[in-house]
Short mmCIF file of C-alpha atoms in Angstrom, two decimals:
data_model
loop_
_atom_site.label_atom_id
_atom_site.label_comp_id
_atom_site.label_asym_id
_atom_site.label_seq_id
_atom_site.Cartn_x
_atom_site.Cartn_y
_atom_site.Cartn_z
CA UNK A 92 -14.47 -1.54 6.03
CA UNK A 93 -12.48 -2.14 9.16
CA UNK A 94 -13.80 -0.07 12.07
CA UNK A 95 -10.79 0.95 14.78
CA UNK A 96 -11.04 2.66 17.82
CA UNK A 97 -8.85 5.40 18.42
CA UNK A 98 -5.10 5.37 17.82
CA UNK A 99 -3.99 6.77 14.56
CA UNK A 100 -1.88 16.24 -1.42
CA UNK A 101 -0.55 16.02 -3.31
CA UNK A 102 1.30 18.97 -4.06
CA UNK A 103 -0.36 21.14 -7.19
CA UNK A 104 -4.42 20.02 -6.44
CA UNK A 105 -7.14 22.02 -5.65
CA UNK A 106 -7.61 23.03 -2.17
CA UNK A 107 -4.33 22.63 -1.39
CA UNK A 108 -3.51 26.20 -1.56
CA UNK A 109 -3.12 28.17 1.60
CA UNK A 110 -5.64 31.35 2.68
CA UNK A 111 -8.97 32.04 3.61
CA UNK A 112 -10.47 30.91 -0.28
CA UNK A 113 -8.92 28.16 -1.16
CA UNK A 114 -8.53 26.14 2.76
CA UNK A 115 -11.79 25.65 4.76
CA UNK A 116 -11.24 25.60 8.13
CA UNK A 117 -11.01 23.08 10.64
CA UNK A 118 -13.19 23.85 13.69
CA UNK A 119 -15.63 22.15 16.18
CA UNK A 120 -18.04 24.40 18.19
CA UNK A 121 -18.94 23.77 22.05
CA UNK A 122 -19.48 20.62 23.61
CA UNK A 123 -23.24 19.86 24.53
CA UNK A 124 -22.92 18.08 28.55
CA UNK A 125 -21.45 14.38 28.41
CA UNK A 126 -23.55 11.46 27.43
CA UNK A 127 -23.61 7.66 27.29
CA UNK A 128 -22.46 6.00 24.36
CA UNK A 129 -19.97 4.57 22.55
CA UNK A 130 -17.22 6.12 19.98
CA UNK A 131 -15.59 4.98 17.09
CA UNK A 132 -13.36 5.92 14.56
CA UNK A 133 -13.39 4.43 11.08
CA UNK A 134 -12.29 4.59 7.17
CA UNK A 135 -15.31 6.65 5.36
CA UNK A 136 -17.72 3.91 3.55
CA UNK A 137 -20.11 4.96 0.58
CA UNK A 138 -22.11 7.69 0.85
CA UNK A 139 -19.51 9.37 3.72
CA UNK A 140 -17.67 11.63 1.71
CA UNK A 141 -20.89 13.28 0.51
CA UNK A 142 -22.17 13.56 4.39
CA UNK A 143 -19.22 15.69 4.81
CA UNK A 144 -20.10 18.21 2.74
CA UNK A 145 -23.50 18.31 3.56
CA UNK A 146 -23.36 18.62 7.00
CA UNK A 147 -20.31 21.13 7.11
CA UNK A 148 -22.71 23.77 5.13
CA UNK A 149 -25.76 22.65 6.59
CA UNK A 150 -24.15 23.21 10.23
CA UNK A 151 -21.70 26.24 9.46
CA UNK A 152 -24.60 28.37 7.98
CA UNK A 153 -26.83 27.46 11.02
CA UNK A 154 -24.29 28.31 13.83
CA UNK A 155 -21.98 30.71 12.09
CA UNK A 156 -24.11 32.11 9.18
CA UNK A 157 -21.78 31.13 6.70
CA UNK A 158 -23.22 31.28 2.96
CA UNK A 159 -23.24 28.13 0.20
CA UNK A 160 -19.37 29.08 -0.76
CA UNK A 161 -17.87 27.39 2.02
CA UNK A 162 -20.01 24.29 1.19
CA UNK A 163 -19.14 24.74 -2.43
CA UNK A 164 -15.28 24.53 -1.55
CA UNK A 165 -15.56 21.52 0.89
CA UNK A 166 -17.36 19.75 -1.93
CA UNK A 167 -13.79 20.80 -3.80
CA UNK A 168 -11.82 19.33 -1.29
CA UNK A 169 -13.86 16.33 -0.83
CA UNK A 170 -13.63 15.75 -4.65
CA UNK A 171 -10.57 16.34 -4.95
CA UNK A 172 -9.36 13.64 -2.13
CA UNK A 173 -11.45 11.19 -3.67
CA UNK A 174 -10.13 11.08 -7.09
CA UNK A 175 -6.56 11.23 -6.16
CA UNK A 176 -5.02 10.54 -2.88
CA UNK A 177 -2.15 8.44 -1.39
CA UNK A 178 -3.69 5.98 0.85
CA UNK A 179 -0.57 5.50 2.60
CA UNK A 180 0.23 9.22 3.27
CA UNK A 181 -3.44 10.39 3.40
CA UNK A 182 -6.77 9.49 5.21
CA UNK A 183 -10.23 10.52 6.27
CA UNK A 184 -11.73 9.49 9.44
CA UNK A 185 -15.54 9.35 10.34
CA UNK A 186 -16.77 9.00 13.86
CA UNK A 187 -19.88 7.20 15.07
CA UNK A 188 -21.33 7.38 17.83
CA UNK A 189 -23.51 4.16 18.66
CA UNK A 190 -23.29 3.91 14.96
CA UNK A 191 -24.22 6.71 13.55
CA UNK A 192 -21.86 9.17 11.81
CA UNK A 193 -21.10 12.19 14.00
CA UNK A 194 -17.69 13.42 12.73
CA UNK A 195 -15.00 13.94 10.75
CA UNK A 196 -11.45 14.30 9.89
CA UNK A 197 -8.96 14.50 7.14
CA UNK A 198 -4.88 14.26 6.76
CA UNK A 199 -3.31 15.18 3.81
CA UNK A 200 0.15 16.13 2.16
CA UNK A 201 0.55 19.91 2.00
CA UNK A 202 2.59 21.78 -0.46
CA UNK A 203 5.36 21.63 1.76
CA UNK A 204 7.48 18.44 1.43
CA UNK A 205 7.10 16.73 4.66
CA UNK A 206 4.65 18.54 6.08
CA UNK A 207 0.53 17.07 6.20
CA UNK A 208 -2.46 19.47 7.15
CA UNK A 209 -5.00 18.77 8.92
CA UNK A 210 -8.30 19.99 7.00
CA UNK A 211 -12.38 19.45 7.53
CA UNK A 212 -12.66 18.83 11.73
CA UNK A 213 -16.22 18.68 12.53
CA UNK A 214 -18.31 17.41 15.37
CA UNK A 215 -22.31 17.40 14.69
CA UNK A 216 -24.13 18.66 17.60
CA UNK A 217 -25.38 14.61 18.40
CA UNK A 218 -22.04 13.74 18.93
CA UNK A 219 -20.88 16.48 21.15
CA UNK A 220 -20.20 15.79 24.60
CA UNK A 221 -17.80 13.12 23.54
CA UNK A 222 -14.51 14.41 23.31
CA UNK A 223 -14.80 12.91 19.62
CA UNK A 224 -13.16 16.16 18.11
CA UNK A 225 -10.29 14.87 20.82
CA UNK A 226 -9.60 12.06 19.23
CA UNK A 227 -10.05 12.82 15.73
CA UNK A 228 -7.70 14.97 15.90
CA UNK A 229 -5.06 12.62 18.05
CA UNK A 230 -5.75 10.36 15.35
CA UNK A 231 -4.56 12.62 12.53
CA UNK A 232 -1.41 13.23 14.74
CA UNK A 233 -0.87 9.58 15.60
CA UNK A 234 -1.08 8.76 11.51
CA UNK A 235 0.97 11.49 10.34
CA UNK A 236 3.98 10.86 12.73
CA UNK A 237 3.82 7.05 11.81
CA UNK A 238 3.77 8.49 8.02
CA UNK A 239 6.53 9.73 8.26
CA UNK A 240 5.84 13.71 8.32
CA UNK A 241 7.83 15.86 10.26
CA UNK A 242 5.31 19.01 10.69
CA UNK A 243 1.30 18.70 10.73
CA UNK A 244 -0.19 22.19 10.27
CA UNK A 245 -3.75 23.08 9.70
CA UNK A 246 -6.03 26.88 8.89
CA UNK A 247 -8.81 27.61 10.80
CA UNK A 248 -10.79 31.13 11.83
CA UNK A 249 -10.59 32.75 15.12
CA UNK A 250 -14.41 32.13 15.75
CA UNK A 251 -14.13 28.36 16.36
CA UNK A 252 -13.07 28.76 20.10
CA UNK A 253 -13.63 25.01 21.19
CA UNK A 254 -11.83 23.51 18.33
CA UNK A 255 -8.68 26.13 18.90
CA UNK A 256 -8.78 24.99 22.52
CA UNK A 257 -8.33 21.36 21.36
CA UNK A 258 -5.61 21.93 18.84
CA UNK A 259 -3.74 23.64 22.17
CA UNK A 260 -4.62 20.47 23.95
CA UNK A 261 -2.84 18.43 21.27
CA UNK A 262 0.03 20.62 21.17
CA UNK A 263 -0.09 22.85 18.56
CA UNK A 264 1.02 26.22 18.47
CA UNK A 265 -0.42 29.56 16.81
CA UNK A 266 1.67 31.14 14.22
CA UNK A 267 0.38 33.40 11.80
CA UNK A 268 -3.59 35.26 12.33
CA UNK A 269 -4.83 37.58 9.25
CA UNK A 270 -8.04 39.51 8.70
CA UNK A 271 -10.24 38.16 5.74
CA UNK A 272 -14.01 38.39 4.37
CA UNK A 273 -14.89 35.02 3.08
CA UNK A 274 -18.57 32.74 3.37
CA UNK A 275 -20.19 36.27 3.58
CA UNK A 276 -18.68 36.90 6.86
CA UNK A 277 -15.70 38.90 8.77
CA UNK A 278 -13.18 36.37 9.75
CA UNK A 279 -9.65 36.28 11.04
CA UNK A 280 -7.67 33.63 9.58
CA UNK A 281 -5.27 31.74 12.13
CA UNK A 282 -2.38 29.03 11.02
CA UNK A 283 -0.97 26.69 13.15
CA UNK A 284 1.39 24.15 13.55
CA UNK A 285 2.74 21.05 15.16
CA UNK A 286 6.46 19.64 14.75
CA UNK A 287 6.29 15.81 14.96
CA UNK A 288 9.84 15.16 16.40
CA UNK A 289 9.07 11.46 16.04
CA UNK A 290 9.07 11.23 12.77
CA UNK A 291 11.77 9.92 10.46
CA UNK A 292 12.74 11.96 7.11
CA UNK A 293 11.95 11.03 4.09
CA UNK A 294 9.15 9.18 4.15
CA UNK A 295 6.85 11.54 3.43
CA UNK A 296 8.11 14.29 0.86
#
């Protein structure tokens, strides 16, 4: 598949429901010091999809001591988005780093016509240092204001203080926080949202 650098659900499916069960967070932990290489953002090529999952429960449980359900419902997600997804609307993104895969991305349409969430942010500790959880995320912006969306919002828990601090970087704003026990952990639930004033109506409904 075409490899880019950086520039860039249905409603009713599985994982597209809102709250602390059904929505895995979005989140990339602190940044390990800057180092040499070079970054790129691409469409996910066989075998991607199931990296994903493994490295969002492999990494979660070692850094935040989350148990097998949160891998269990990023497998959903990632299932789900395979077997049915708008290509034109929605879109994963993995990033290497001097070819290897170090991150991750995904934009899809929420329940809410013309809105697109943001779900499944991750950095892996190699890649870190890079600003790569910058730019995934500016690409998921870029693509959903060329889609046509008029709001990008995403969920995400309190405890993921570098990724918060990049969604603030990109603009978004804090709306809603709630208390919740989910992965085997205490957790307080945060939404948040970005208007994309660019956008033109109707394209993506």
């Amino acid at each position: 598949m075409t490899k880019t650098p950086v520039p860039g659900r249905r409603p009713g499916r599985a994982g597209a429901q809102q709250g602390p069960r059904a929505t895995a967070p979005s989140a990339v932990t602190a940044a390990d010091p800057a180092r040499p290489g070079k970054v790129t953002l691409r469409e996910p090529e066989p075998g991607d999809l199931g990296w994903i999952v493994q490295r969002h429960g492999a990494l979660y449980a070692a850094e935040f001591g989350w148990n097998a359900d949160f891998e269990g419902l990023v497998a959903r997600i990632v299932a789900d988005f395979a077997q049915d997804h708008d290509p034109h609307l929605e879109r994963v993104w993995i990033a290497e780093l001097d070819g290897r895969p170090v991150g991750s991305v995904m934009c899809v349409r929420d329940e809410v016509p013309g809105t697109a969430r943001l779900r499944l942010l991750l950095v892996d500790p190699a890649g870190r240092g890079h600003h790569i959880g910058e730019q995934l995320v500016g690409a998921v912006v870029d693509f959903a204001r060329e889609a046509g969306y008029r709001e990008l919002v995403l969920w995400t828990n309190d405890v993921l203080a570098a990724a918060r601090k990049i969604y603030q970087r990109a603009g978004f704003t804090l709306v809603a926080e709630k208390p919740h026990r989910s992965y085997g952990v205490d957790l307080v639930g945060q939404d948040w949202r970005l208007g994309l004033h660019g956008s033109q109506e109707g394209t993506a409904t």
